[in-house]
mmCIF file of C-alpha atoms in Angstrom:
data_model
loop_
_atom_site.group_PDB
_atom_site.id
_atom_site.type_symbol
_atom_site.label_atom_id
_atom_site.label_comp_id
_atom_site.label_asym_id
_atom_site.label_seq_id
_atom_site.Cartn_x
_atom_site.Cartn_y
_atom_site.Cartn_z
ATOM 1 C CA MET A 1 -104.067 154.587 114.011
ATOM 2 C CA PRO A 2 -104.130 152.447 111.825
ATOM 3 C CA LEU A 3 -104.099 149.351 112.816
ATOM 4 C CA LEU A 4 -100.625 148.057 111.770
ATOM 5 C CA ARG A 5 -98.585 150.427 110.832
ATOM 6 C CA ILE A 6 -94.867 150.257 109.128
ATOM 7 C CA GLU A 7 -91.831 152.817 108.572
ATOM 8 C CA GLY A 8 -88.380 152.755 106.821
ATOM 9 C CA LEU A 9 -87.720 148.319 107.091
ATOM 10 C CA THR A 10 -85.615 147.339 106.259
ATOM 11 C CA HIS A 11 -83.304 143.923 106.673
ATOM 12 C CA PHE A 12 -80.119 142.072 106.110
ATOM 13 C CA PHE A 13 -78.696 138.748 105.499
ATOM 14 C CA GLY A 14 -75.123 139.282 106.214
ATOM 15 C CA GLY A 15 -74.826 141.301 103.910
ATOM 16 C CA LEU A 16 -77.826 140.848 101.466
ATOM 17 C CA ARG A 17 -80.345 143.217 101.206
ATOM 18 C CA ALA A 18 -83.787 141.650 101.322
ATOM 19 C CA VAL A 19 -86.236 144.301 102.077
ATOM 20 C CA HIS A 20 -85.238 148.366 102.079
ATOM 21 C CA ASN A 21 -87.644 150.547 103.328
ATOM 22 C CA PHE A 22 -90.800 149.231 103.111
ATOM 23 C CA HIS A 23 -93.665 150.911 104.441
ATOM 24 C CA VAL A 24 -97.292 149.577 104.587
ATOM 25 C CA GLU A 25 -101.106 150.774 106.795
ATOM 26 C CA ILE A 26 -103.000 148.524 107.524
ATOM 27 C CA GLU A 27 -106.533 149.434 109.071
ATOM 28 C CA LYS A 28 -109.064 147.501 110.846
ATOM 29 C CA GLY A 29 -111.039 145.547 108.440
ATOM 30 C CA GLU A 30 -108.557 145.797 105.661
ATOM 31 C CA VAL A 31 -107.947 143.944 103.525
ATOM 32 C CA ARG A 32 -104.260 144.495 102.085
ATOM 33 C CA GLY A 33 -102.307 142.366 99.354
ATOM 34 C CA LEU A 34 -98.707 142.187 98.546
ATOM 35 C CA ILE A 35 -97.588 140.318 95.916
ATOM 36 C CA GLY A 36 -94.281 140.110 93.748
ATOM 37 C CA PRO A 37 -91.771 137.220 91.966
ATOM 38 C CA ASN A 38 -90.810 134.420 94.143
ATOM 39 C CA GLY A 39 -87.806 136.086 95.756
ATOM 40 C CA ALA A 40 -89.073 139.658 95.918
ATOM 41 C CA GLY A 41 -88.709 139.771 100.310
ATOM 42 C CA LYS A 42 -92.403 139.398 100.830
ATOM 43 C CA THR A 43 -91.983 136.377 103.647
ATOM 44 C CA THR A 44 -89.421 137.990 105.001
ATOM 45 C CA ILE A 45 -91.889 141.024 105.876
ATOM 46 C CA PHE A 46 -94.157 138.386 107.407
ATOM 47 C CA ASN A 47 -91.278 137.673 109.563
ATOM 48 C CA LEU A 48 -89.905 140.813 110.641
ATOM 49 C CA ILE A 49 -93.246 141.525 111.435
ATOM 50 C CA CYS A 50 -93.823 138.111 113.802
ATOM 51 C CA GLY A 51 -90.433 138.969 115.279
ATOM 52 C CA ILE A 52 -89.151 135.653 113.840
ATOM 53 C CA TYR A 53 -86.032 138.506 112.185
ATOM 54 C CA ARG A 54 -84.942 141.749 113.671
ATOM 55 C CA PRO A 55 -84.574 143.962 111.619
ATOM 56 C CA THR A 56 -81.634 146.136 110.360
ATOM 57 C CA ARG A 57 -83.758 149.573 110.723
ATOM 58 C CA GLY A 58 -87.449 150.502 110.917
ATOM 59 C CA LYS A 59 -89.646 150.090 112.980
ATOM 60 C CA ILE A 60 -93.387 148.007 113.632
ATOM 61 C CA ILE A 61 -95.910 149.439 114.964
ATOM 62 C CA PHE A 62 -99.370 147.439 116.038
ATOM 63 C CA ASN A 63 -102.149 148.281 117.424
ATOM 64 C CA GLY A 64 -99.821 151.241 119.429
ATOM 65 C CA THR A 65 -96.911 149.202 120.497
ATOM 66 C CA ASN A 66 -94.114 148.604 119.015
ATOM 67 C CA LEU A 67 -93.081 145.141 118.137
ATOM 68 C CA VAL A 68 -89.517 145.486 116.919
ATOM 69 C CA GLY A 69 -86.432 142.834 119.879
ATOM 70 C CA ARG A 70 -90.242 141.527 120.886
ATOM 71 C CA HIS A 71 -90.023 137.515 120.996
ATOM 72 C CA PRO A 72 -92.733 135.257 118.904
ATOM 73 C CA TYR A 73 -95.084 134.873 121.203
ATOM 74 C CA GLU A 74 -94.977 137.889 123.134
ATOM 75 C CA ILE A 75 -96.464 138.851 119.176
ATOM 76 C CA THR A 76 -98.701 136.328 118.502
ATOM 77 C CA SER A 77 -100.491 136.896 122.373
ATOM 78 C CA ARG A 78 -101.059 140.527 121.467
ATOM 79 C CA GLY A 79 -102.886 140.056 118.369
ATOM 80 C CA ILE A 80 -101.306 138.147 115.021
ATOM 81 C CA GLY A 81 -102.068 135.042 113.798
ATOM 82 C CA ARG A 82 -100.394 133.749 110.515
ATOM 83 C CA THR A 83 -100.233 130.914 108.039
ATOM 84 C CA PHE A 84 -96.501 129.084 106.376
ATOM 85 C CA GLN A 85 -95.575 129.097 102.892
ATOM 86 C CA ASN A 86 -94.813 125.773 103.441
ATOM 87 C CA MET A 87 -97.262 124.786 106.085
ATOM 88 C CA ARG A 88 -96.871 123.634 109.627
ATOM 89 C CA LEU A 89 -98.964 121.140 111.044
ATOM 90 C CA TRP A 90 -98.878 118.320 113.425
ATOM 91 C CA THR A 91 -99.311 116.177 110.410
ATOM 92 C CA ASN A 92 -99.690 113.190 114.031
ATOM 93 C CA LEU A 93 -102.117 114.675 115.547
ATOM 94 C CA THR A 94 -106.064 114.672 113.822
ATOM 95 C CA ALA A 95 -107.540 118.195 112.748
ATOM 96 C CA LEU A 96 -108.975 119.312 115.820
ATOM 97 C CA ASP A 97 -105.630 118.436 117.906
ATOM 98 C CA ASN A 98 -103.420 120.914 115.743
ATOM 99 C CA VAL A 99 -106.622 123.705 116.362
ATOM 100 C CA LYS A 100 -106.632 123.168 119.808
ATOM 101 C CA ILE A 101 -103.169 123.529 120.064
ATOM 102 C CA GLY A 102 -103.218 127.229 118.616
ATOM 103 C CA PHE A 103 -105.659 128.101 121.765
ATOM 104 C CA HIS A 104 -102.317 127.623 124.504
ATOM 105 C CA SER A 105 -101.824 131.341 124.669
ATOM 106 C CA LYS A 106 -105.306 131.027 126.703
ATOM 107 C CA ILE A 107 -105.520 128.868 129.420
ATOM 108 C CA HIS A 108 -105.497 130.006 132.374
ATOM 109 C CA TYR A 109 -105.497 126.648 134.667
ATOM 110 C CA GLY A 110 -101.170 126.860 135.021
ATOM 111 C CA LEU A 111 -98.680 124.311 135.416
ATOM 112 C CA LEU A 112 -100.737 122.203 138.590
ATOM 113 C CA GLY A 113 -104.045 122.220 137.301
ATOM 114 C CA ALA A 114 -102.562 120.688 134.243
ATOM 115 C CA PHE A 115 -100.788 117.913 136.388
ATOM 116 C CA PHE A 116 -103.712 118.097 138.411
ATOM 117 C CA GLY A 117 -106.779 117.661 136.561
ATOM 118 C CA THR A 118 -108.605 120.281 138.695
ATOM 119 C CA ARG A 119 -112.417 120.944 137.698
ATOM 120 C CA ARG A 120 -111.153 123.663 135.739
ATOM 121 C CA ARG A 121 -108.622 122.351 133.550
ATOM 122 C CA ARG A 122 -111.481 120.183 132.785
ATOM 123 C CA GLN A 123 -113.910 123.425 131.595
ATOM 124 C CA GLU A 124 -111.370 125.170 129.939
ATOM 125 C CA GLU A 125 -110.185 121.778 127.641
ATOM 126 C CA ASP A 126 -113.447 121.110 126.491
ATOM 127 C CA GLU A 127 -114.205 125.073 126.384
ATOM 128 C CA ILE A 128 -111.384 125.172 123.581
ATOM 129 C CA GLU A 129 -112.566 122.042 122.029
ATOM 130 C CA GLU A 130 -116.360 123.839 121.590
ATOM 131 C CA ARG A 131 -114.090 126.734 120.404
ATOM 132 C CA ALA A 132 -111.876 125.131 118.557
ATOM 133 C CA TYR A 133 -115.096 122.888 116.450
ATOM 134 C CA ARG A 134 -116.567 126.161 115.871
ATOM 135 C CA LEU A 135 -113.879 127.554 113.896
ATOM 136 C CA LEU A 136 -113.714 124.323 111.925
ATOM 137 C CA GLU A 137 -117.310 124.084 111.536
ATOM 138 C CA MET A 138 -116.384 127.989 109.786
ATOM 139 C CA MET A 139 -113.649 126.840 107.305
ATOM 140 C CA GLY A 140 -115.925 123.659 105.812
ATOM 141 C CA ILE A 141 -114.288 121.037 107.386
ATOM 142 C CA ALA A 142 -115.970 120.061 111.014
ATOM 143 C CA ARG A 143 -116.220 116.610 109.224
ATOM 144 C CA TYR A 144 -113.419 116.007 109.700
ATOM 145 C CA ALA A 145 -112.242 116.580 112.943
ATOM 146 C CA ASP A 146 -110.573 113.777 114.473
ATOM 147 C CA TYR A 147 -109.257 112.900 110.910
ATOM 148 C CA VAL A 148 -105.195 112.707 111.024
ATOM 149 C CA VAL A 149 -103.830 116.092 110.010
ATOM 150 C CA SER A 150 -101.320 113.415 107.089
ATOM 151 C CA SER A 151 -103.989 111.074 105.367
ATOM 152 C CA LEU A 152 -106.384 114.537 104.714
ATOM 153 C CA PRO A 153 -106.111 116.038 100.988
ATOM 154 C CA TYR A 154 -103.863 119.948 100.371
ATOM 155 C CA GLY A 155 -106.651 121.864 100.151
ATOM 156 C CA ILE A 156 -108.333 121.106 103.828
ATOM 157 C CA GLN A 157 -104.577 120.755 105.599
ATOM 158 C CA ARG A 158 -104.434 124.149 104.087
ATOM 159 C CA ARG A 159 -107.592 125.654 105.910
ATOM 160 C CA VAL A 160 -106.501 123.453 108.988
ATOM 161 C CA GLU A 161 -104.142 125.728 109.696
ATOM 162 C CA MET A 162 -105.707 128.524 108.961
ATOM 163 C CA ALA A 163 -107.598 127.795 111.484
ATOM 164 C CA ARG A 164 -105.568 126.992 113.906
ATOM 165 C CA ALA A 165 -104.352 130.433 112.632
ATOM 166 C CA LEU A 166 -107.827 132.600 114.100
ATOM 167 C CA ALA A 167 -107.901 129.983 117.842
ATOM 168 C CA VAL A 168 -105.226 132.618 118.733
ATOM 169 C CA GLU A 169 -108.839 135.348 118.289
ATOM 170 C CA PRO A 170 -106.027 137.788 115.927
ATOM 171 C CA LYS A 171 -106.710 141.375 114.949
ATOM 172 C CA LEU A 172 -104.303 140.672 112.028
ATOM 173 C CA LEU A 173 -104.194 137.832 109.913
ATOM 174 C CA LEU A 174 -101.619 136.919 107.868
ATOM 175 C CA LEU A 175 -101.630 135.249 104.801
ATOM 176 C CA ASP A 176 -98.432 133.275 102.929
ATOM 177 C CA GLU A 177 -100.253 131.926 100.161
ATOM 178 C CA PRO A 178 -103.155 130.285 101.595
ATOM 179 C CA THR A 179 -104.206 129.148 98.104
ATOM 180 C CA ALA A 180 -100.733 127.415 96.913
ATOM 181 C CA GLY A 181 -100.611 124.048 95.288
ATOM 182 C CA MET A 182 -104.812 124.165 94.854
ATOM 183 C CA SER A 183 -107.047 123.467 92.409
ATOM 184 C CA PRO A 184 -109.038 126.719 90.691
ATOM 185 C CA ALA A 185 -112.597 125.445 92.762
ATOM 186 C CA GLU A 186 -110.311 124.666 96.026
ATOM 187 C CA MET A 187 -108.967 128.729 95.530
ATOM 188 C CA VAL A 188 -112.246 129.423 94.616
ATOM 189 C CA GLU A 189 -113.783 128.264 98.308
ATOM 190 C CA THR A 190 -110.759 129.578 99.931
ATOM 191 C CA MET A 191 -111.456 132.777 99.043
ATOM 192 C CA ASP A 192 -115.070 132.977 99.764
ATOM 193 C CA ILE A 193 -113.194 131.457 103.006
ATOM 194 C CA ILE A 194 -111.243 134.836 103.787
ATOM 195 C CA GLN A 195 -114.226 136.925 102.570
ATOM 196 C CA LYS A 196 -116.361 135.244 105.511
ATOM 197 C CA ILE A 197 -113.414 135.861 108.489
ATOM 198 C CA ARG A 198 -113.275 139.377 107.102
ATOM 199 C CA GLU A 199 -116.851 140.437 107.765
ATOM 200 C CA GLU A 200 -118.324 137.594 110.668
ATOM 201 C CA LEU A 201 -114.693 138.121 113.115
ATOM 202 C CA GLY A 202 -114.173 142.376 111.591
ATOM 203 C CA LEU A 203 -110.156 141.440 111.023
ATOM 204 C CA ALA A 204 -107.333 143.169 109.546
ATOM 205 C CA ILE A 205 -105.698 141.074 106.641
ATOM 206 C CA PHE A 206 -102.655 141.456 105.206
ATOM 207 C CA LEU A 207 -102.666 138.455 102.100
ATOM 208 C CA ILE A 208 -99.314 136.825 100.016
ATOM 209 C CA GLU A 209 -100.708 135.396 96.922
ATOM 210 C CA HIS A 210 -99.163 134.571 93.411
ATOM 211 C CA ARG A 211 -101.773 134.006 91.978
ATOM 212 C CA MET A 212 -103.510 137.191 90.633
ATOM 213 C CA LYS A 213 -106.786 136.259 91.230
ATOM 214 C CA VAL A 214 -106.990 135.366 95.126
ATOM 215 C CA VAL A 215 -105.178 139.937 95.344
ATOM 216 C CA MET A 216 -107.322 141.883 93.283
ATOM 217 C CA ASP A 217 -110.511 139.887 94.294
ATOM 218 C CA LEU A 218 -110.309 140.338 97.621
ATOM 219 C CA CYS A 219 -107.611 143.367 97.940
ATOM 220 C CA GLU A 220 -108.769 146.656 98.296
ATOM 221 C CA ARG A 221 -105.018 148.030 97.683
ATOM 222 C CA ILE A 222 -102.540 146.032 96.995
ATOM 223 C CA GLN A 223 -98.384 146.355 97.434
ATOM 224 C CA ALA A 224 -96.128 144.866 94.763
ATOM 225 C CA ILE A 225 -92.047 144.792 95.523
ATOM 226 C CA ASP A 226 -89.805 143.645 93.756
ATOM 227 C CA PHE A 227 -85.715 142.133 94.709
ATOM 228 C CA GLY A 228 -87.863 143.819 98.449
ATOM 229 C CA GLU A 229 -88.578 147.534 97.677
ATOM 230 C CA ILE A 230 -91.668 148.119 97.026
ATOM 231 C CA ILE A 231 -92.039 149.809 93.122
ATOM 232 C CA ALA A 232 -96.157 149.755 92.834
ATOM 233 C CA GLU A 233 -98.978 150.402 94.729
ATOM 234 C CA GLY A 234 -102.531 150.656 94.653
ATOM 235 C CA THR A 235 -105.958 149.471 93.697
ATOM 236 C CA PRO A 236 -105.985 146.237 91.578
ATOM 237 C CA GLU A 237 -107.458 148.116 88.960
ATOM 238 C CA GLU A 238 -104.245 150.145 89.255
ATOM 239 C CA ILE A 239 -101.564 147.808 90.650
ATOM 240 C CA ARG A 240 -102.817 145.508 87.407
ATOM 241 C CA ASN A 241 -102.060 147.772 84.402
ATOM 242 C CA ASP A 242 -99.045 149.651 86.265
ATOM 243 C CA PRO A 243 -96.054 148.907 83.493
ATOM 244 C CA ARG A 244 -93.386 147.716 87.019
ATOM 245 C CA VAL A 245 -95.116 145.274 87.951
ATOM 246 C CA ILE A 246 -95.543 143.674 84.251
ATOM 247 C CA LYS A 247 -92.059 143.671 84.059
ATOM 248 C CA ALA A 248 -91.783 143.049 87.252
ATOM 249 C CA TYR A 249 -93.917 139.860 85.841
ATOM 250 C CA LEU A 250 -92.087 139.608 82.902
ATOM 251 C CA GLY A 251 -95.098 139.763 81.035
ATOM 252 C CA GLU A 252 -98.184 140.623 80.005
ATOM 253 C CA GLU A 253 -100.579 137.187 80.890
ATOM 254 C CA VAL A 254 -99.782 137.118 84.979
ATOM 255 C CA MET A 255 -101.794 140.176 85.491
ATOM 256 C CA VAL A 256 -104.795 138.657 83.907
#
């Protein structure tokens, strides 16, 4: 059984059809790519998976459970982590504190423990800090743990957000343009980190990217969408040479 199975996913914003009859099956440990021009509906699909929008119709089956109609926090607690196209970090907090916030759904000490500062609370907070620091180490940015996020370079902030997404201990990680705005060197470093996440944590990864090198090098299979509809799906080589994909991107050179 696939970890994620989406069937007939369709969504309208008023009279505008944003996604039409989208489907996908993602296995445990798989890296799947989703590409398409700006406005094609890629981020909307992620928002539907995460419960930010409720689809007009269709099924989103994750680990055997239909997610349609569930709240975002429920979906997160079931094992879906996410980064955003436009980062959502607490820029006035440190990198470490941002990652610690990602563990909030795992806290067990309750309201009384929080109010009275019980021993259990102190133990849990210490454990969370240690685990958050280990995630920053995995991202290669532990030296920035005590830096306020607003003072960090853009590429480092992206990694902080990725570490926070991992704090929910996901089975599926949704990455929305994780290399956007990065230099070529930062892009390669981020690709290495994504591969490391897959190998060390065994996660399935669903990846939106505009930079073709990223999806071509990381993904086993790729889906291309345009105007909310799938226009092609297959291996990186099949997608690279598909005339419908080339046409959607308005030029062969973007597939290099």
